Tab-separated table of C-alpha atoms in Angstrom:
chain	number	residue	atom	x	y	z
K	1	MET	CA	15.700	63.426	-15.464
K	2	PRO	CA	14.704	66.492	-13.427
K	3	ASN	CA	17.263	68.955	-14.859
K	4	ASP	CA	17.047	68.000	-18.534
K	5	SER	CA	15.722	70.764	-20.707
K	6	ALA	CA	12.358	69.852	-22.132
K	7	ASP	CA	13.450	69.876	-25.774
K	8	ALA	CA	16.668	67.862	-25.327
K	9	PRO	CA	16.618	64.694	-27.434
K	10	ARG	CA	15.814	61.569	-25.437
K	11	ARG	CA	18.741	59.156	-25.413
K	12	ILE	CA	18.106	55.460	-26.025
K	13	THR	CA	20.923	53.046	-25.205
K	14	VAL	CA	21.016	50.048	-27.519
K	15	GLN	CA	22.889	46.819	-26.758
K	16	ARG	CA	23.593	43.800	-28.913
K	17	ARG	CA	22.146	41.496	-26.264
K	18	GLY	CA	19.725	42.918	-23.770
K	19	PRO	CA	17.038	45.574	-23.497
K	20	TRP	CA	16.956	49.104	-24.872
K	21	LEU	CA	17.398	51.602	-22.063
K	22	VAL	CA	15.400	54.814	-22.198
K	23	ASP	CA	14.807	57.572	-19.659
K	24	GLY	CA	11.322	57.427	-18.152
K	25	PRO	CA	8.528	58.140	-17.924
K	26	VAL	CA	7.505	56.310	-21.092
K	27	GLU	CA	4.259	55.229	-22.669
K	28	VAL	CA	4.293	52.225	-24.985
K	29	GLU	CA	1.547	51.471	-27.470
K	30	LEU	CA	1.334	47.748	-28.093
K	31	GLU	CA	0.260	45.914	-31.252
K	32	ASP	CA	-3.239	45.268	-29.885
K	33	GLY	CA	-3.762	49.003	-29.383
K	34	THR	CA	-3.441	48.978	-25.616
K	35	THR	CA	-1.106	51.427	-23.925
K	36	VAL	CA	1.124	50.731	-20.952
K	37	SER	CA	3.258	53.223	-19.080
K	38	SER	CA	6.168	53.307	-16.668
K	39	ASP	CA	7.334	56.260	-14.619
K	40	ARG	CA	10.614	54.675	-13.542
K	41	PHE	CA	13.639	57.005	-13.954
K	42	ARG	CA	14.953	54.649	-16.607
K	43	VAL	CA	13.069	51.905	-18.376
K	44	ALA	CA	14.410	48.667	-19.900
K	45	LEU	CA	12.449	47.753	-23.026
K	46	CYS	CA	12.479	44.092	-24.041
K	47	THR	CA	13.962	43.442	-27.484
K	48	CYS	CA	14.133	39.628	-27.433
K	49	ARG	CA	10.340	39.256	-27.120
K	50	ARG	CA	10.792	36.588	-24.477
K	51	SER	CA	9.810	38.751	-21.515
K	52	ARG	CA	6.749	37.642	-19.594
K	53	ARG	CA	6.245	41.281	-18.691
K	54	TYR	CA	6.547	42.597	-22.242
K	55	PRO	CA	7.298	45.372	-23.202
K	56	TRP	CA	9.384	45.600	-20.017
K	57	CYS	CA	12.584	43.568	-19.729
K	58	ASP	CA	12.490	40.733	-17.169
K	59	THR	CA	16.002	39.420	-17.990
K	60	SER	CA	14.610	36.504	-20.054
K	61	HIS	CA	17.223	37.320	-22.720
K	62	ARG	CA	19.905	35.731	-20.557
K	63	ARG	CA	21.667	32.633	-21.768
K	64	SER	CA	20.899	29.411	-19.916
K	65	ALA	CA	23.449	26.928	-18.723
K	66	PRO	CA	23.503	23.866	-16.514
K	67	PRO	CA	23.678	24.769	-12.805
K	68	ALA	CA	27.230	23.437	-12.511
K	69	ALA	CA	28.512	26.376	-14.560
K	70	ARG	CA	27.108	28.894	-12.117
K	71	ARG	CA	29.754	28.948	-9.431
K	72	PRO	CA	33.527	28.620	-9.491
K	73	ALA	CA	34.512	25.179	-8.225
K	74	THR	CA	36.881	24.907	-5.279
K	75	ASP	CA	38.545	22.036	-3.491
K	76	THR	CA	36.559	22.574	-0.326
K	77	GLU	CA	33.186	22.609	-1.994
K	78	PRO	CA	30.910	19.630	-2.176
K	79	PRO	CA	29.950	18.483	-5.680
K	80	SER	CA	27.782	21.007	-7.472
K	81	GLU	CA	24.622	18.933	-7.268
K	82	ALA	CA	24.805	19.103	-3.469
K	83	ARG	CA	25.420	22.846	-3.456
K	84	PRO	CA	22.414	24.981	-4.346
K	85	ALA	CA	22.947	27.906	-6.690
K	86	PRO	CA	22.637	31.019	-4.560
K	87	ASP	CA	20.223	33.754	-5.396
K	88	ALA	CA	20.249	36.856	-3.305
K	89	GLY	CA	16.946	38.464	-2.506
K	90	PRO	CA	15.930	41.585	-4.384
K	91	ALA	CA	17.080	45.104	-3.712
W	1	MET	CA	24.026	59.452	29.483
W	2	THR	CA	20.802	59.708	27.568
W	3	HIS	CA	19.235	56.477	26.465
W	4	GLU	CA	16.855	55.906	23.595
W	5	SER	CA	13.454	55.449	25.182
W	6	GLU	CA	12.048	53.941	22.043
W	7	GLY	CA	13.489	51.863	19.251
W	8	PRO	CA	14.025	48.206	18.505
W	9	ALA	CA	14.374	45.849	21.461
W	10	LEU	CA	17.777	44.247	21.937
W	11	PRO	CA	17.729	40.685	20.603
W	12	ALA	CA	18.543	37.712	22.822
W	13	ASP	CA	22.261	36.888	23.008
W	14	ARG	CA	23.677	33.769	21.346
W	15	GLY	CA	26.878	33.176	23.341
W	16	ARG	CA	29.749	34.896	25.159
W	17	LEU	CA	30.522	37.572	22.552
W	18	SER	CA	26.998	38.751	21.916
W	19	ALA	CA	26.150	38.554	25.648
W	20	ALA	CA	29.149	40.761	26.491
W	21	VAL	CA	28.408	43.318	23.730
W	22	LYS	CA	24.786	43.437	24.815
W	23	ALA	CA	25.789	43.940	28.470
W	24	TYR	CA	28.164	46.752	27.435
W	25	LEU	CA	25.377	48.462	25.477
W	26	LEU	CA	23.265	48.377	28.629
W	27	ASP	CA	26.164	49.682	30.744
W	28	ALA	CA	26.073	46.411	32.643
W	29	GLY	CA	29.376	44.701	31.907
W	30	PRO	CA	32.704	44.674	30.066
W	31	LEU	CA	33.250	44.049	26.366
W	32	PRO	CA	34.386	40.581	25.263
W	33	SER	CA	38.074	39.727	25.572
W	34	ASP	CA	40.333	39.441	22.517
W	35	GLY	CA	40.662	35.752	23.335
W	36	ASP	CA	36.915	35.237	23.103
W	37	VAL	CA	36.851	37.000	19.729
W	38	GLU	CA	39.746	34.870	18.487
W	39	ALA	CA	38.074	31.657	19.618
W	40	ALA	CA	34.700	32.323	17.963
W	41	ASP	CA	33.450	30.820	14.699
W	42	PRO	CA	33.649	33.749	12.242
W	43	TYR	CA	30.352	32.703	10.602
W	44	GLY	CA	28.657	31.517	13.790
W	45	ASP	CA	25.571	32.871	15.556
W	46	ASP	CA	27.514	34.454	18.403
W	47	LEU	CA	30.062	36.506	16.442
W	48	GLN	CA	27.577	37.495	13.770
W	49	LEU	CA	25.020	38.714	16.314
W	50	ALA	CA	27.736	40.623	18.232
W	51	LEU	CA	28.742	42.348	15.002
W	52	TYR	CA	25.103	43.028	14.115
W	53	LEU	CA	24.607	44.729	17.517
W	54	CYS	CA	27.627	46.976	16.846
W	55	TYR	CA	26.428	47.917	13.356
W	56	GLU	CA	22.825	48.516	14.284
W	57	LEU	CA	23.881	51.556	16.344
W	58	HIS	CA	24.533	53.222	12.958
W	59	TYR	CA	20.982	52.499	11.751
W	60	ARG	CA	18.203	52.566	14.329
W	61	GLY	CA	19.944	51.896	17.647
W	62	PHE	CA	18.143	50.025	20.429
W	63	ALA	CA	15.652	50.981	23.112
W	64	GLY	CA	17.434	51.608	26.394
W	65	VAL	CA	20.859	52.088	24.780
W	66	ASP	CA	22.856	55.349	24.779
W	67	PRO	CA	22.958	56.552	21.144
W	68	GLY	CA	26.400	58.042	21.873
W	69	LEU	CA	27.811	54.487	21.914
W	70	GLU	CA	27.766	54.610	18.100
W	71	TRP	CA	31.187	56.332	18.362
W	72	ASP	CA	32.427	54.776	21.617
W	73	PRO	CA	36.160	54.065	21.069
W	74	GLU	CA	36.157	50.835	23.095
W	75	LEU	CA	33.122	49.465	21.290
W	76	LEU	CA	34.646	50.444	17.931
W	77	ARG	CA	37.813	48.557	18.913
W	78	THR	CA	35.773	45.441	19.608
W	79	ARG	CA	33.855	45.945	16.346
W	80	ALA	CA	37.161	46.139	14.468
W	81	ALA	CA	38.299	42.852	16.029
W	82	LEU	CA	35.020	41.150	15.055
W	83	GLU	CA	35.250	42.576	11.525
W	84	GLU	CA	38.827	41.381	11.207
W	85	ARG	CA	37.809	37.801	12.059
W	86	PHE	CA	34.909	37.912	9.588
W	87	LEU	CA	36.814	39.568	6.745
W	88	THR	CA	39.868	37.324	7.132
W	89	ALA	CA	37.648	34.241	6.950
W	90	LEU	CA	35.838	35.610	3.892
W	91	ARG	CA	39.070	36.375	2.072
W	92	ALA	CA	40.315	32.855	2.777
W	93	ASP	CA	37.084	31.012	1.907
W	94	THR	CA	35.624	32.927	-1.044
W	95	PRO	CA	36.448	31.470	-4.452
W	96	VAL	CA	37.227	34.577	-6.496
W	97	HIS	CA	37.242	35.219	-10.225
W	98	GLU	CA	40.210	36.653	-12.083
W	99	THR	CA	38.393	39.647	-13.557
W	100	VAL	CA	35.289	41.769	-13.032
W	101	GLU	CA	34.094	40.682	-16.461
W	102	GLY	CA	34.498	37.010	-15.549
W	103	ALA	CA	32.601	37.416	-12.280
W	104	LEU	CA	29.741	39.295	-13.973
W	105	LYS	CA	29.535	36.933	-16.922
W	106	GLU	CA	28.789	34.007	-14.657
W	107	LEU	CA	26.006	35.891	-12.876
W	108	LEU	CA	24.372	36.667	-16.212
W	109	VAL	CA	23.863	33.021	-17.063
W	110	GLU	CA	20.637	31.484	-15.776
W	111	PRO	CA	20.953	27.805	-14.847
W	112	ALA	CA	18.575	25.850	-17.093
W	113	ASP	CA	17.631	23.640	-14.172
W	114	GLY	CA	18.259	25.809	-11.131
W	115	THR	CA	18.353	24.408	-7.619
W	116	GLY	CA	18.318	27.594	-5.540
W	117	VAL	CA	16.011	28.656	-2.748
W	118	SER	CA	13.714	30.541	-5.130
W	119	HIS	CA	13.347	27.417	-7.309
W	120	TYR	CA	12.483	25.355	-4.235
W	121	LEU	CA	9.956	27.869	-2.945
W	122	ARG	CA	8.350	28.225	-6.375
W	123	ASP	CA	7.966	24.478	-6.862
W	124	GLU	CA	7.228	23.125	-3.405
W	125	GLY	CA	7.507	25.884	-0.799
W	126	GLU	CA	4.876	25.673	1.916
W	127	PRO	CA	3.412	28.741	3.649
W	128	TRP	CA	5.495	28.186	6.802
W	129	GLN	CA	8.642	28.077	4.669
W	130	LEU	CA	7.732	31.302	2.853
W	131	ARG	CA	7.165	32.885	6.264
W	132	GLU	CA	10.563	31.773	7.504
W	133	TYR	CA	12.207	33.011	4.298
W	134	ALA	CA	10.574	36.435	4.630
W	135	ALA	CA	11.557	36.673	8.303
W	136	HIS	CA	15.224	35.985	7.507
W	137	ARG	CA	15.258	38.402	4.573
W	138	SER	CA	13.497	41.072	6.627
W	139	LEU	CA	16.780	41.678	8.447
W	140	PHE	CA	17.813	43.433	5.235
W	141	HIS	CA	14.593	44.284	3.430
W	142	LEU	CA	13.177	46.352	6.301
W	143	LYS	CA	16.184	48.629	5.781
W	144	GLU	CA	16.474	48.010	2.058
W	145	GLN	CA	19.163	50.206	0.457
W	146	ASP	CA	20.230	51.744	3.791
W	147	PRO	CA	23.550	49.814	3.959
W	148	GLN	CA	24.302	50.615	0.306
W	149	VAL	CA	23.778	54.353	0.760
W	150	TRP	CA	26.933	54.620	2.908
W	151	VAL	CA	29.005	54.299	-0.260
W	152	LEU	CA	27.530	57.287	-2.105
W	153	PRO	CA	29.893	59.972	-0.688
W	154	ARG	CA	32.842	57.735	-1.633
W	155	LEU	CA	31.934	57.674	-5.331
W	156	SER	CA	32.055	60.447	-7.900
W	157	GLY	CA	30.780	61.400	-11.337
W	158	ARG	CA	29.053	58.716	-13.381
W	159	ALA	CA	29.140	56.029	-10.674
W	160	LYS	CA	27.715	58.367	-8.037
W	161	ALA	CA	24.947	59.758	-10.256
W	162	ALA	CA	23.883	56.278	-11.362
W	163	LEU	CA	23.842	54.757	-7.871
W	164	ALA	CA	21.929	57.788	-6.595
W	165	ALA	CA	19.322	57.173	-9.305
W	166	VAL	CA	18.965	53.505	-8.296
W	167	THR	CA	18.730	54.625	-4.674
W	168	PHE	CA	15.918	57.037	-5.546
W	169	ASP	CA	14.036	54.080	-7.054
W	170	GLU	CA	14.675	51.880	-3.981
W	171	TYR	CA	13.252	54.634	-1.800
W	172	GLY	CA	10.049	54.783	-3.815
W	173	GLY	CA	10.910	57.654	-6.170
W	174	GLY	CA	9.755	60.171	-3.588
W	175	ARG	CA	6.563	58.289	-2.639
W	176	PRO	CA	6.620	56.918	0.925
W	177	ASP	CA	4.086	54.166	0.161
W	178	GLN	CA	6.402	52.878	-2.609
W	179	VAL	CA	9.604	52.688	-0.518
W	180	HIS	CA	10.833	49.128	-1.012
W	181	ALA	CA	11.171	48.568	2.748
W	182	LYS	CA	7.480	49.524	3.029
W	183	LEU	CA	6.521	47.157	0.189
W	184	PHE	CA	8.350	44.404	2.070
W	185	ALA	CA	6.552	45.242	5.325
W	186	ASP	CA	3.286	44.881	3.364
W	187	LEU	CA	4.455	41.456	2.167
W	188	MET	CA	5.185	40.462	5.767
W	189	THR	CA	1.690	41.551	6.774
W	190	ASP	CA	0.227	39.309	4.057
W	191	LEU	CA	2.241	36.445	5.546
W	192	GLY	CA	1.110	37.202	9.100
W	193	LEU	CA	4.546	38.357	10.289
W	194	ASP	CA	5.159	41.168	12.747
W	195	THR	CA	6.680	43.976	10.628
W	196	THR	CA	8.161	45.960	13.534
W	197	TYR	CA	11.783	46.843	12.769
W	198	GLY	CA	14.099	44.450	14.574
W	199	ARG	CA	11.364	42.133	15.825
W	200	GLN	CA	12.457	39.191	13.635
W	201	VAL	CA	16.174	39.445	14.444
W	202	ASP	CA	15.834	36.686	17.049
W	203	ALA	CA	14.459	34.443	14.293
W	204	GLY	CA	17.248	35.302	11.835
W	205	CYS	CA	19.815	32.576	11.239
W	206	ALA	CA	23.584	33.172	11.427
W	207	GLU	CA	23.838	32.851	7.639
W	208	MET	CA	21.417	35.761	7.156
W	209	LEU	CA	23.098	37.877	9.849
W	210	ALA	CA	26.375	37.358	7.960
W	211	ILE	CA	24.805	38.696	4.739
W	212	VAL	CA	23.458	41.826	6.460
W	213	ASN	CA	26.762	42.321	8.256
W	214	LEU	CA	28.638	42.029	4.965
W	215	MET	CA	26.633	44.975	3.610
W	216	SER	CA	27.373	47.104	6.679
W	217	LEU	CA	31.049	46.096	6.659
W	218	PHE	CA	31.466	47.069	3.007
W	219	GLY	CA	29.307	50.174	3.379
W	220	LEU	CA	30.897	51.647	6.498
W	221	HIS	CA	34.527	51.355	5.354
W	222	ARG	CA	35.580	53.689	2.573
W	223	ARG	CA	38.495	51.373	1.763
W	224	LEU	CA	35.943	48.674	0.885
W	225	ARG	CA	33.919	50.880	-1.494
W	226	GLY	CA	34.822	48.685	-4.462
W	227	ALA	CA	33.559	45.611	-2.596
W	228	LEU	CA	30.286	47.383	-1.737
W	229	VAL	CA	29.718	48.202	-5.410
W	230	GLY	CA	30.505	44.619	-6.426
W	231	HIS	CA	28.219	43.284	-3.708
W	232	PHE	CA	25.303	45.460	-4.769
W	233	ALA	CA	25.766	44.615	-8.439
W	234	GLU	CA	25.564	40.915	-7.509
W	235	VAL	CA	22.298	41.481	-5.666
W	236	GLU	CA	20.752	43.441	-8.537
W	237	ILE	CA	21.887	41.060	-11.267
W	238	THR	CA	20.586	37.909	-9.576
W	239	SER	CA	17.387	39.509	-8.312
W	240	SER	CA	15.143	39.684	-11.351
W	241	PRO	CA	14.871	35.961	-12.223
W	242	ALA	CA	14.730	34.992	-8.535
W	243	SER	CA	11.999	37.561	-7.889
W	244	ARG	CA	9.903	36.055	-10.671
W	245	ARG	CA	10.134	32.636	-9.033
W	246	LEU	CA	9.346	34.063	-5.598
W	247	SER	CA	6.366	35.913	-7.023
W	248	GLU	CA	5.142	32.601	-8.440
W	249	ALA	CA	5.650	30.995	-5.016
W	250	MET	CA	3.514	33.706	-3.393
W	251	ARG	CA	0.829	33.315	-6.071
W	252	ARG	CA	0.741	29.519	-5.844
W	253	THR	CA	0.340	29.577	-2.055
W	254	GLY	CA	-2.204	32.410	-2.076
W	255	ALA	CA	-0.012	34.546	0.159
W	256	GLY	CA	-1.776	37.743	-0.846
W	257	PRO	CA	-1.562	40.683	-3.240
W	258	ALA	CA	1.154	42.644	-1.378
W	259	ALA	CA	3.344	39.544	-1.182
W	260	GLU	CA	3.083	39.073	-4.969
W	261	ARG	CA	3.508	42.754	-5.624
W	262	TYR	CA	6.834	43.058	-3.772
W	263	TYR	CA	8.441	40.474	-6.025
W	264	ASP	CA	6.632	41.592	-9.202
W	265	GLU	CA	7.985	45.103	-8.671
W	266	HIS	CA	11.507	43.696	-8.312
W	267	VAL	CA	11.337	41.651	-11.529
W	268	GLU	CA	10.945	44.888	-13.446
W	269	ALA	CA	12.936	47.304	-11.275
W	270	ASP	CA	15.966	45.089	-10.978
W	271	ALA	CA	16.090	44.348	-14.713
W	272	VAL	CA	16.792	48.091	-14.999
W	273	HIS	CA	19.017	48.369	-11.903
W	274	GLU	CA	21.164	45.497	-13.145
W	275	GLN	CA	21.958	47.388	-16.354
W	276	ILE	CA	22.775	50.572	-14.457
W	277	MET	CA	24.940	48.796	-11.888
W	278	ARG	CA	26.993	47.049	-14.558
W	279	HIS	CA	27.407	49.816	-17.111
W	280	GLU	CA	27.253	53.000	-15.070
W	281	VAL	CA	28.264	52.205	-11.492
W	282	ILE	CA	30.896	49.506	-12.030
W	283	GLY	CA	31.905	51.017	-15.392
W	284	GLY	CA	32.149	54.503	-13.902
W	285	LEU	CA	34.060	53.370	-10.824
W	286	LEU	CA	36.572	51.392	-12.907
W	287	GLU	CA	37.112	54.445	-15.081
W	288	ASP	CA	37.812	56.583	-11.993
W	289	GLU	CA	39.694	54.007	-9.951
W	290	PRO	CA	40.841	51.015	-12.027
W	291	GLN	CA	42.867	49.712	-9.072
W	292	LEU	CA	39.575	48.742	-7.362
W	293	ALA	CA	38.873	45.906	-9.821
W	294	ASP	CA	39.966	43.194	-7.363
W	295	ASP	CA	37.778	44.669	-4.631
W	296	ILE	CA	34.776	44.704	-6.963
W	297	VAL	CA	35.375	41.038	-7.762
W	298	PHE	CA	35.711	40.239	-4.049
W	299	GLY	CA	32.418	42.012	-3.332
W	300	ILE	CA	30.621	39.997	-6.008
W	301	ASP	CA	32.130	36.659	-5.026
W	302	ALA	CA	31.875	37.131	-1.235
W	303	THR	CA	28.169	37.867	-1.679
W	304	GLU	CA	27.761	34.714	-3.779
W	305	TYR	CA	29.659	32.743	-1.150
W	306	LEU	CA	27.471	33.906	1.746
W	307	GLU	CA	24.284	33.488	-0.302
W	308	GLY	CA	25.437	29.928	-1.018
W	309	ARG	CA	25.819	29.295	2.710
W	310	LEU	CA	22.312	30.651	3.363
W	311	ALA	CA	20.843	28.526	0.574
W	312	GLU	CA	22.522	25.429	1.973
W	313	HIS	CA	21.181	26.111	5.470
W	314	LEU	CA	17.620	26.746	4.297
W	315	LEU	CA	17.362	23.900	1.807
W	316	SER	CA	19.019	21.219	3.919
W	317	ARG	CA	16.697	21.928	6.843
W	318	TRP	CA	13.538	22.366	4.812
W	319	ARG	CA	14.169	19.120	2.935
W	320	ALA	CA	14.443	17.420	6.326
W	321	GLY	CA	11.154	19.032	7.386
W	322	GLU	CA	12.944	21.209	9.943
W	323	SER	CA	12.615	24.861	10.796
W	324	THR	CA	15.432	27.269	9.811
W	325	VAL	CA	14.884	30.044	12.344
W	326	TYR	CA	17.036	30.634	15.438
W	327	ARG	CA	14.098	31.514	17.660
W	328	PRO	CA	10.365	31.410	16.892
W	329	LEU	CA	8.928	33.844	14.353
W	330	ARG	CA	6.896	36.762	15.658
W	331	LEU	CA	3.408	36.526	14.211
W	332	VAL	CA	0.579	38.992	14.215
W	333	GLY	CA	-2.998	39.234	12.996
W	334	LYS	CA	-5.299	36.610	11.586
W	335	ARG	CA	-2.602	34.221	10.417
W	336	VAL	CA	-1.643	33.426	14.010
W	337	GLY	CA	-4.730	31.285	14.327
W	338	GLU	CA	-3.870	29.320	11.187
W	339	GLN	CA	-0.458	28.466	12.595
W	340	ALA	CA	-1.288	26.328	15.542
W	341	GLU	CA	-2.911	22.945	15.307
W	342	GLY	CA	-6.320	23.053	16.935
W	343	GLN	CA	-6.455	26.833	16.802
W	344	VAL	CA	-7.671	27.273	13.254
W	345	GLY	CA	-9.901	30.292	12.901
W	346	GLU	CA	-8.904	31.876	16.178
W	347	GLN	CA	-8.389	35.615	15.863
W	348	ALA	CA	-5.334	36.928	17.619
W	349	GLY	CA	-5.997	40.593	16.927
W	350	GLU	CA	-2.944	42.808	16.809
W	351	GLU	CA	-1.136	41.058	19.611
W	352	THR	CA	2.229	39.641	18.669
W	353	ARG	CA	2.810	36.016	19.428
W	354	GLU	CA	5.538	33.504	18.967
W	355	ASP	CA	4.929	31.086	16.158
W	356	PRO	CA	4.160	27.747	17.821
W	357	ALA	CA	5.286	25.996	14.640
W	358	THR	CA	8.855	27.227	15.058
W	359	ALA	CA	9.011	27.201	18.834
W	360	GLY	CA	11.614	24.437	18.799
W	361	ARG	CA	14.424	25.052	16.352
W	362	SER	CA	14.891	21.475	15.311
W	363	ARG	CA	11.330	20.317	15.692
W	364	VAL	CA	10.127	18.321	12.726
W	365	LEU	CA	7.484	20.315	10.919
W	366	GLY	CA	6.272	17.814	8.370
W	367	ALA	CA	2.746	17.875	9.767
W	368	VAL	CA	2.270	21.629	9.834
C-alpha cells in the first residue's frame, strides 16, 4: 500500500479454506520456471490447486451443492427447478 | 433556470408515472399524484423508470434538464413516495436469512448443476442474446461502482479503508483505460452496441431497472448503509464463477477480445474483492455497528431476490425464442449489418441504428 514503509514485513493472510491474501504487486515463479505478476492492491493466491487461472484464485475452492440449496425456499416461490439460480453481473 | 445542453437523452416514458416525472423534468407538467404512485406495480416498468429518472439526476443528469432539480423539494417528495412503494414491496417479498453468516454461506456454495443466466449463455447463448444481456447490464456497468461509492463517507476505519481499496480497483487503479466502466464499454463495442451513456436505457427491462435502482436507493440513504454493504458483497461473491461462464460464452461465440477480457478481469478481481468484502468491509462494519446485521442480510437477500426476477425474465423469454428488451437495442458499427436479414455485410459506419431483430418486443427471434 502507498504509505507502508519499504522495509515493513509483508503480511500474508492465511485461511483454512480459500486463497492466501497478500498485498500486491507480486511476482510468482511457477514450477516450469515461468514468472507471472499481478499489480492488484491485494492478490488472492490459489491454495487448492483447482484454479483455472493458477496461481491466482478463481473461487474454484468453493463447495458444490445441488441448485436447490442455493436459495431460501418460500411459499410464494415456484419449485426450485423452475426458478433459475440468480447470478449478479460482476462489479 | 440553466439546463444541461449536453448529457444523456431522456428515455421514452413507460406509463403515467414516468411520463409525469419526465414532463416535470422538462418543466412541462405536474408530478404524478400520490394515487398514481399507490396504484403502480412496485416492480413494473413505469414506477421503476420514474425512480430511475429521479436517481439519474445524482449521476449524469439529462440533456435539456435543469441540474438544480437534483435537490428540488417537490421532486424529492415524489422520489420518496416511489422509494417507499419499492422498499415496502422488497421487505415483504424478499426471503431473508436469520444471520449474516447464513446468508453468506449460501452464496459461497456453487450449484453443481447451475441453471442461471450465465450457465445458459455459456452453453447455448446466441450472439443476439449476449447483446441483449450486455445492453441490460450496461445500465449498471457503464457507471460501475458509482452507486456503491455513496456509502464511503458513512463507513469508518477498517470497513472504509477496505471498500476504498476495492473502489480504487474498480476505477482502474488510477489508469483511465482500465476503469471497469471503460472495459465494459469496450465489450459493448465488440458486440456492436452503442456505448453512449444512457443510450440503452430504453432497451433495459423493468427487472434490470429495479436492480440499478436498488443500488441507488441503498447508496443514497445513510440509514440503508448496511444494506448497501450487503448488496455489494452479494455482487462480489457471486461474480467470479459467473464471470468465468460469461467469458466462456464470449469466447464460444467469437464476440471479440475486449468482450472476453471484461469477464476474465472480473474472474480474478472479484475473487479478491469477495474476500475483502466479507472479512474487511462486512467484518469491519459489524465490529463498528453490530446493530446493522439485519440490514446487511436484507441487502444480500434483496439483491438475490431481484437478480432472481431478472434471471426468470431473461430465461423464460429466451427459451421461448423471444426478445427481452423493452425497446430495440441501439447498435453501431459493423455489427449492424450482421443483424438484419438480407443486409449481411452492409457497413453502417458510426451511425446508431435500432436493432431490427429486437424492433418488436415479443417478436419470435428463432430465425435470427
